Coordinates of C-alpha atoms and ligand atoms in Angstrom, one line a residue:
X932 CA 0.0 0.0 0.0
X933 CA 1.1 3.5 -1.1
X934 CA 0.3 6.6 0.6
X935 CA 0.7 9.9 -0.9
X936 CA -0.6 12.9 1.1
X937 CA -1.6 16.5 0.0
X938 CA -0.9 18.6 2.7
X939 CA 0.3 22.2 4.2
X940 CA 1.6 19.9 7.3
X941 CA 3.9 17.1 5.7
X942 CA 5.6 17.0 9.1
X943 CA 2.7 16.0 11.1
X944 CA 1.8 13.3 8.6
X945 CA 5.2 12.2 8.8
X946 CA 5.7 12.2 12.6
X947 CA 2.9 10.2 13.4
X948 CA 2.9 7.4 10.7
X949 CA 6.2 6.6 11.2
X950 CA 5.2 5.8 14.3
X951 CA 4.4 2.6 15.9
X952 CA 3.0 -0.6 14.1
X953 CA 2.4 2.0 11.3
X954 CA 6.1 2.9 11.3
X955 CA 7.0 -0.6 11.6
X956 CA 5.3 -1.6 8.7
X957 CA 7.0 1.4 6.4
X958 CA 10.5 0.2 7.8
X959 CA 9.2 -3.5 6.6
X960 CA 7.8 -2.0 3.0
X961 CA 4.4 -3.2 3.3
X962 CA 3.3 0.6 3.4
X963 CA 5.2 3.4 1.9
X964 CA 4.2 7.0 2.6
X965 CA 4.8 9.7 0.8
X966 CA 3.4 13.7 1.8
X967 CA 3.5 16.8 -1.1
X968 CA 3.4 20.0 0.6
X969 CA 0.8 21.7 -1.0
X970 CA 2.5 25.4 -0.3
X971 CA 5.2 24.6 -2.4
X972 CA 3.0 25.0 -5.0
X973 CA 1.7 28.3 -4.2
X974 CA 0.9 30.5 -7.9
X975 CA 1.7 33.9 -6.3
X976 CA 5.5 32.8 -5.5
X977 CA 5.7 33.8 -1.6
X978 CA 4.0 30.7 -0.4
X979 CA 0.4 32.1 -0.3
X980 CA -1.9 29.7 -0.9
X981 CA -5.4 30.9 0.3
X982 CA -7.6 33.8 -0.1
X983 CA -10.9 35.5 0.6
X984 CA -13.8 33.7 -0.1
X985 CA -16.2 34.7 -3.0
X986 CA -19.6 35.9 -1.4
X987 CA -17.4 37.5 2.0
X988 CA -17.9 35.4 4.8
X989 CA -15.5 34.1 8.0
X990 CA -12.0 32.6 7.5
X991 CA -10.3 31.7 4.3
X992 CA -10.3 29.2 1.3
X993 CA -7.7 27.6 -0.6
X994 CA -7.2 28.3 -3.9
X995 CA -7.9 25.6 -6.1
X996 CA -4.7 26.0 -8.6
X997 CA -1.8 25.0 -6.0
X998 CA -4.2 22.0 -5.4
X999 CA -3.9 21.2 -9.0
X1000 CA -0.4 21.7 -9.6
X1001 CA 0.5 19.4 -6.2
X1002 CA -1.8 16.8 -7.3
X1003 CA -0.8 17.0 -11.1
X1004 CA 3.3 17.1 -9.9
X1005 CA 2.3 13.9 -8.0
X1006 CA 0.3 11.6 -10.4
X1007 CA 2.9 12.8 -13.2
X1008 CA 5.0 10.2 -11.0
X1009 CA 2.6 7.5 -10.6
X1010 CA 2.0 5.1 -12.6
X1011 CA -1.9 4.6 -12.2
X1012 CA -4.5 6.9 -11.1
X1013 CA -5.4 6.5 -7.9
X1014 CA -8.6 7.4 -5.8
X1015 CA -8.5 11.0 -4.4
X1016 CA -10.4 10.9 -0.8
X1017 CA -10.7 14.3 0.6
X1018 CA -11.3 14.7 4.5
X1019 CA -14.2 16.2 5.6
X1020 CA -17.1 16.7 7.4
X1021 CA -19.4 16.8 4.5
X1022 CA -17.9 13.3 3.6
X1023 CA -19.8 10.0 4.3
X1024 CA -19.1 8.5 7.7
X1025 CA -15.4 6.2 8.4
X1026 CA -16.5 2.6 8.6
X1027 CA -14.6 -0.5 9.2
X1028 CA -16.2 -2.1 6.2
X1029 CA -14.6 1.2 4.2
X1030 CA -11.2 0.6 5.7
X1031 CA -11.5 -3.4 4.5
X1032 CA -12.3 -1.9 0.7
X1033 CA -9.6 0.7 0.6
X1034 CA -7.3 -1.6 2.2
X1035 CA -7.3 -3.3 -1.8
X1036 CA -5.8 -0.4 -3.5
X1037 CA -2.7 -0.4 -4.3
X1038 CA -2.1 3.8 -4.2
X1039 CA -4.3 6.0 -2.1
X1040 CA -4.3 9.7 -2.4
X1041 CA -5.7 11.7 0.9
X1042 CA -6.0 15.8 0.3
X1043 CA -5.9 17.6 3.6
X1044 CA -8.1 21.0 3.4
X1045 CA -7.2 23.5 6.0
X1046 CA -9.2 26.9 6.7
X1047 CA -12.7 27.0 5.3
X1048 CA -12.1 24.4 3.1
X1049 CA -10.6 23.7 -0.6
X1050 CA -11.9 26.2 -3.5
X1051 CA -14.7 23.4 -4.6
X1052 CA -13.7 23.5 -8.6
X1053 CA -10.7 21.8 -7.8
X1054 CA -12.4 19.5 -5.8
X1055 CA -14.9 18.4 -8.2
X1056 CA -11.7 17.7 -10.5
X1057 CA -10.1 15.5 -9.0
X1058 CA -11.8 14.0 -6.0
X1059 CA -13.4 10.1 -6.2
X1060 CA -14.1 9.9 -2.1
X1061 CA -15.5 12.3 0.5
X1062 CA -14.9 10.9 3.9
X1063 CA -15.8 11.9 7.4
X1064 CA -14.7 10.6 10.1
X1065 CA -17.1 11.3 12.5
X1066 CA -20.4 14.1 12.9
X1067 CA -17.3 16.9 15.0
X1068 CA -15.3 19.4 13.2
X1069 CA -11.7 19.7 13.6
X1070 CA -8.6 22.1 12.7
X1071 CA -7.9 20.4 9.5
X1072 CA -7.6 17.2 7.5
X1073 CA -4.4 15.6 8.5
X1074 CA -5.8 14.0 11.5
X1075 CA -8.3 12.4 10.1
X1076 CA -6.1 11.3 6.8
X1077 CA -3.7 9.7 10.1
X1078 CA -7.2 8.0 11.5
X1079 CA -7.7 6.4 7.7
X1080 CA -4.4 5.3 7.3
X1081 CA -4.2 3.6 10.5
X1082 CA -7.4 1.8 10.0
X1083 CA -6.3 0.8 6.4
X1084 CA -2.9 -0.5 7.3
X1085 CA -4.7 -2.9 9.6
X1086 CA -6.2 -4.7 7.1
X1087 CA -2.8 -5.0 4.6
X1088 CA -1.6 -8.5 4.8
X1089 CA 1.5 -8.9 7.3
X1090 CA 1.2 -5.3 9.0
X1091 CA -0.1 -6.5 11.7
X1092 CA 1.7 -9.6 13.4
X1093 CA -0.7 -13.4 14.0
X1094 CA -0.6 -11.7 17.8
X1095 CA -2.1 -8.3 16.8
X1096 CA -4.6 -9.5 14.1
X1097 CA -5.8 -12.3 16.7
X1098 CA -7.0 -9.0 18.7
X1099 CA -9.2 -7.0 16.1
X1100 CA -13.0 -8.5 16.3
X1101 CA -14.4 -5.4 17.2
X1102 CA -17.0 -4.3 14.3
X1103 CA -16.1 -7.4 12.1
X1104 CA -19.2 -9.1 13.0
X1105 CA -20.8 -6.0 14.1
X1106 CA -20.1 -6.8 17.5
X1107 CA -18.1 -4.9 20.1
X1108 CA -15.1 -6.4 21.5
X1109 CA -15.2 -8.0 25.2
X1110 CA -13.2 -7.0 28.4
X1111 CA -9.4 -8.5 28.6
X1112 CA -8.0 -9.0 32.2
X1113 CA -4.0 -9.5 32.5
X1114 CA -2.2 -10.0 35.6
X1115 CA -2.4 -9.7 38.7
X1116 CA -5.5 -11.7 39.4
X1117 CA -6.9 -9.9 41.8
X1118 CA -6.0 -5.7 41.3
X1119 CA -6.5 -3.3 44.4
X1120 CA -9.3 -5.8 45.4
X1121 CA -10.8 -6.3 41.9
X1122 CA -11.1 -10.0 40.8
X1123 CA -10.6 -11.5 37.1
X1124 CA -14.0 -13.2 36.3
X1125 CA -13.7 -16.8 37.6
X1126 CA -14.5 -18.2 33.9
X1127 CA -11.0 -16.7 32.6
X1128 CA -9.4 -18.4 35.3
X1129 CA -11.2 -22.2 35.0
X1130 CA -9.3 -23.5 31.6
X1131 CA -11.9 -23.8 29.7
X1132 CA -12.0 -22.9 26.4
X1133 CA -15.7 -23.6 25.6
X1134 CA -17.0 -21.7 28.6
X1135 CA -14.5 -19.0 28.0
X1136 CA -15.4 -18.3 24.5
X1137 CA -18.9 -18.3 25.8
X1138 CA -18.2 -15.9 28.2
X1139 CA -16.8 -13.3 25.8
X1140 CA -19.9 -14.0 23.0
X1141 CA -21.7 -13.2 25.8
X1142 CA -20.1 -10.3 26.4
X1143 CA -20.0 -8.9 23.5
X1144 CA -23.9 -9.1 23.0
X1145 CA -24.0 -7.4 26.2
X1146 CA -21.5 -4.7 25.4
X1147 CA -22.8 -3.8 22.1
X1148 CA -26.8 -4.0 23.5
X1149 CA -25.5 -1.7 26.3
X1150 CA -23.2 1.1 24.2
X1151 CA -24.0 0.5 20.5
X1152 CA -27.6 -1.2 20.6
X1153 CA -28.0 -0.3 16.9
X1154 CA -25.2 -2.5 15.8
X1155 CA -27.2 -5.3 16.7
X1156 CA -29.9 -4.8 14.1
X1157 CA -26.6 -5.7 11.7
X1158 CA -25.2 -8.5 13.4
X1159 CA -25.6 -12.6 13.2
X1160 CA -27.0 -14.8 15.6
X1161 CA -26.5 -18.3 16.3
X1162 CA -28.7 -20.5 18.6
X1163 CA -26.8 -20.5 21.3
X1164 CA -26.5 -16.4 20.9
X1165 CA -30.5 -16.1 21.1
X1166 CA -30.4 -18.6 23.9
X1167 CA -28.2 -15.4 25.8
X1168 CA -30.1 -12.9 24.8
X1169 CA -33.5 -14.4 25.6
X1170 CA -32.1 -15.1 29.4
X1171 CA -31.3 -11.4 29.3
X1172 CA -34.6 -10.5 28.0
X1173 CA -36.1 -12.5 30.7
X1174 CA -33.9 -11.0 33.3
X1175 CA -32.8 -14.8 34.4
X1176 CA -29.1 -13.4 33.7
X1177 CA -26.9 -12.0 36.9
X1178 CA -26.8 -8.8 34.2
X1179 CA -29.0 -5.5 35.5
X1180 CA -30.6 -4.6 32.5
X1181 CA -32.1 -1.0 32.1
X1182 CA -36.0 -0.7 30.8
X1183 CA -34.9 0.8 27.6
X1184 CA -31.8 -2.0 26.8
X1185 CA -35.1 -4.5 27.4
X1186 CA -37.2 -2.8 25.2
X1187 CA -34.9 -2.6 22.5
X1188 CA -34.0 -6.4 22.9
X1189 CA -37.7 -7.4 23.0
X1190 CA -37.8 -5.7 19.5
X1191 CA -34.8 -7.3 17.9
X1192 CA -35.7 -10.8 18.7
X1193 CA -38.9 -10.2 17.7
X1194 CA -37.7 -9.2 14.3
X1195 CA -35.4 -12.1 14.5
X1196 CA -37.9 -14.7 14.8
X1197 CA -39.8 -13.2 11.9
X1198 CA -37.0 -13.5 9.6
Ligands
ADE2689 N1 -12.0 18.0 8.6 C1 -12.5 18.6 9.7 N2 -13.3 17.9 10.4 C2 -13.3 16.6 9.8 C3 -13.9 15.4 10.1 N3 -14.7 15.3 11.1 N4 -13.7 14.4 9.3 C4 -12.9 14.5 8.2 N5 -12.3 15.6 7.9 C5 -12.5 16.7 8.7

């Protein structure tokens, strides 16, 4: 995976991929990353790469020709054409299943708007992918381009080690992931659940199904709607439903449960 970044902050890019399991995997070669300052392609010669926006308003807007000419210097030394994402909050919302697809490409371009955003002609050139990463606003785009890239380079074969990819259920199956205990057993007078400790495997994987229904009916209840069940998955949720679980359940977690197995059973 190649990733070339448009950006007035190459630095920050830089600094933080090379950090890490990211940075690992750059040192290995199964990522290479690669940031275009966009000011060095400023028209007007002294680095100046915004201006007023048409129609007045707050802040400013970058002009759409060093844009061009940053993108343009940068494909001229690609061989394909890669997709163009552009961060922002107007984008569609970062999903896991997004990070899987990306994850095929083998160049990836992220444009990094700062200000009030990019001058939108240039935009409508050359952009394939609008992505948010989530309904806040921040400073700029290099952040989230970081959050993408991070996400992505999980999924590319051998960045992550057997270890590390062992670890990563949470949203692949629409579920969240369950609690992890580690030594000492028992922590300022906190026990590990008895189940971790008993050896065996069946009731242990049990245990963290369980939890996981639990976790995602209690945080992210809409995940659910998305997720699969097998029997002995209904089985848990039908003792939670009937309150026969040691779990305290709130009125509105039961609600919503009552109405997902009811569409269940339908299907
Ligand atoms: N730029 C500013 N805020 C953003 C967000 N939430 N997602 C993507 N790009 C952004």
């Amino acid at each position: 995976m190649n990733y070339h970044v448009l950006t007035l902050f190459p630095e920050m890019i830089e600094d933080g991929m090379n950090t890490s399991i990211t940075g690992r995997a750059i040192t290995k070669g199964l990522l290479s990353l690669h940031t275009v300052n966009i000011r060095d392609y400023s028209v007007t010669g002294n680095g100046r790469i915004d201006d007023y926006p048409y129609g007045g308003g707050a802040g400013m807007v970058m002009q759409a020709e060093p844009v061009m000419r940053a993108y343009e210097d940068l494909i001229s030394r690609i061989v394909s054409k890669p997709r163009v994402i552009y961060l922002t909050p107007q984008g569609q919302v970062f999903r896991q299943q997004m990070a899987e697809e990306f994850a095929k490409e083998e160049d990836l371009i992220f444009l990094c708007g700062h200000y009030e955003g990019i001058d939108e002609r240039v935009l409508e050139e050359i952009v394939t992918d609008y992505v948010s990463i989530g309904d806040y606003v921040l400073t700029g785009g290099e952040l989230p381009a970081m959050v993408m890239m991070d996400a992505i380079a999980r999924m590319v074969p051998g960045v992550l080690s057997n270890q590390e990819s062992g670890q990563t259920e949470s949203f692949q199956g629409n579920l969240l992931e369950y609690p992890q205990y580690s030594r000492p057993e028992d922590w300022r007078g906190k026990k590990v659940p008895p189940v971790l400790m008993s050896g065996h495997h069946g009731n242990v994987d049990r245990w963290r199904r369980n939890q996981s229904l639990l976790r995602t009916l209690r945080v992210r209840p809409e995940l659910l709607m998305g997720a699969e069940f097998d029997k002995a998955d209904r089985k848990y949720l039908h003792a939670l439903l009937r309150q026969e679980t040691e779990e305290t359940v709130t009125p509105e977690e039961l609600n919503f449960l009552s109405k997902l197995l009811a569409i269940r059973e339908k299907a």
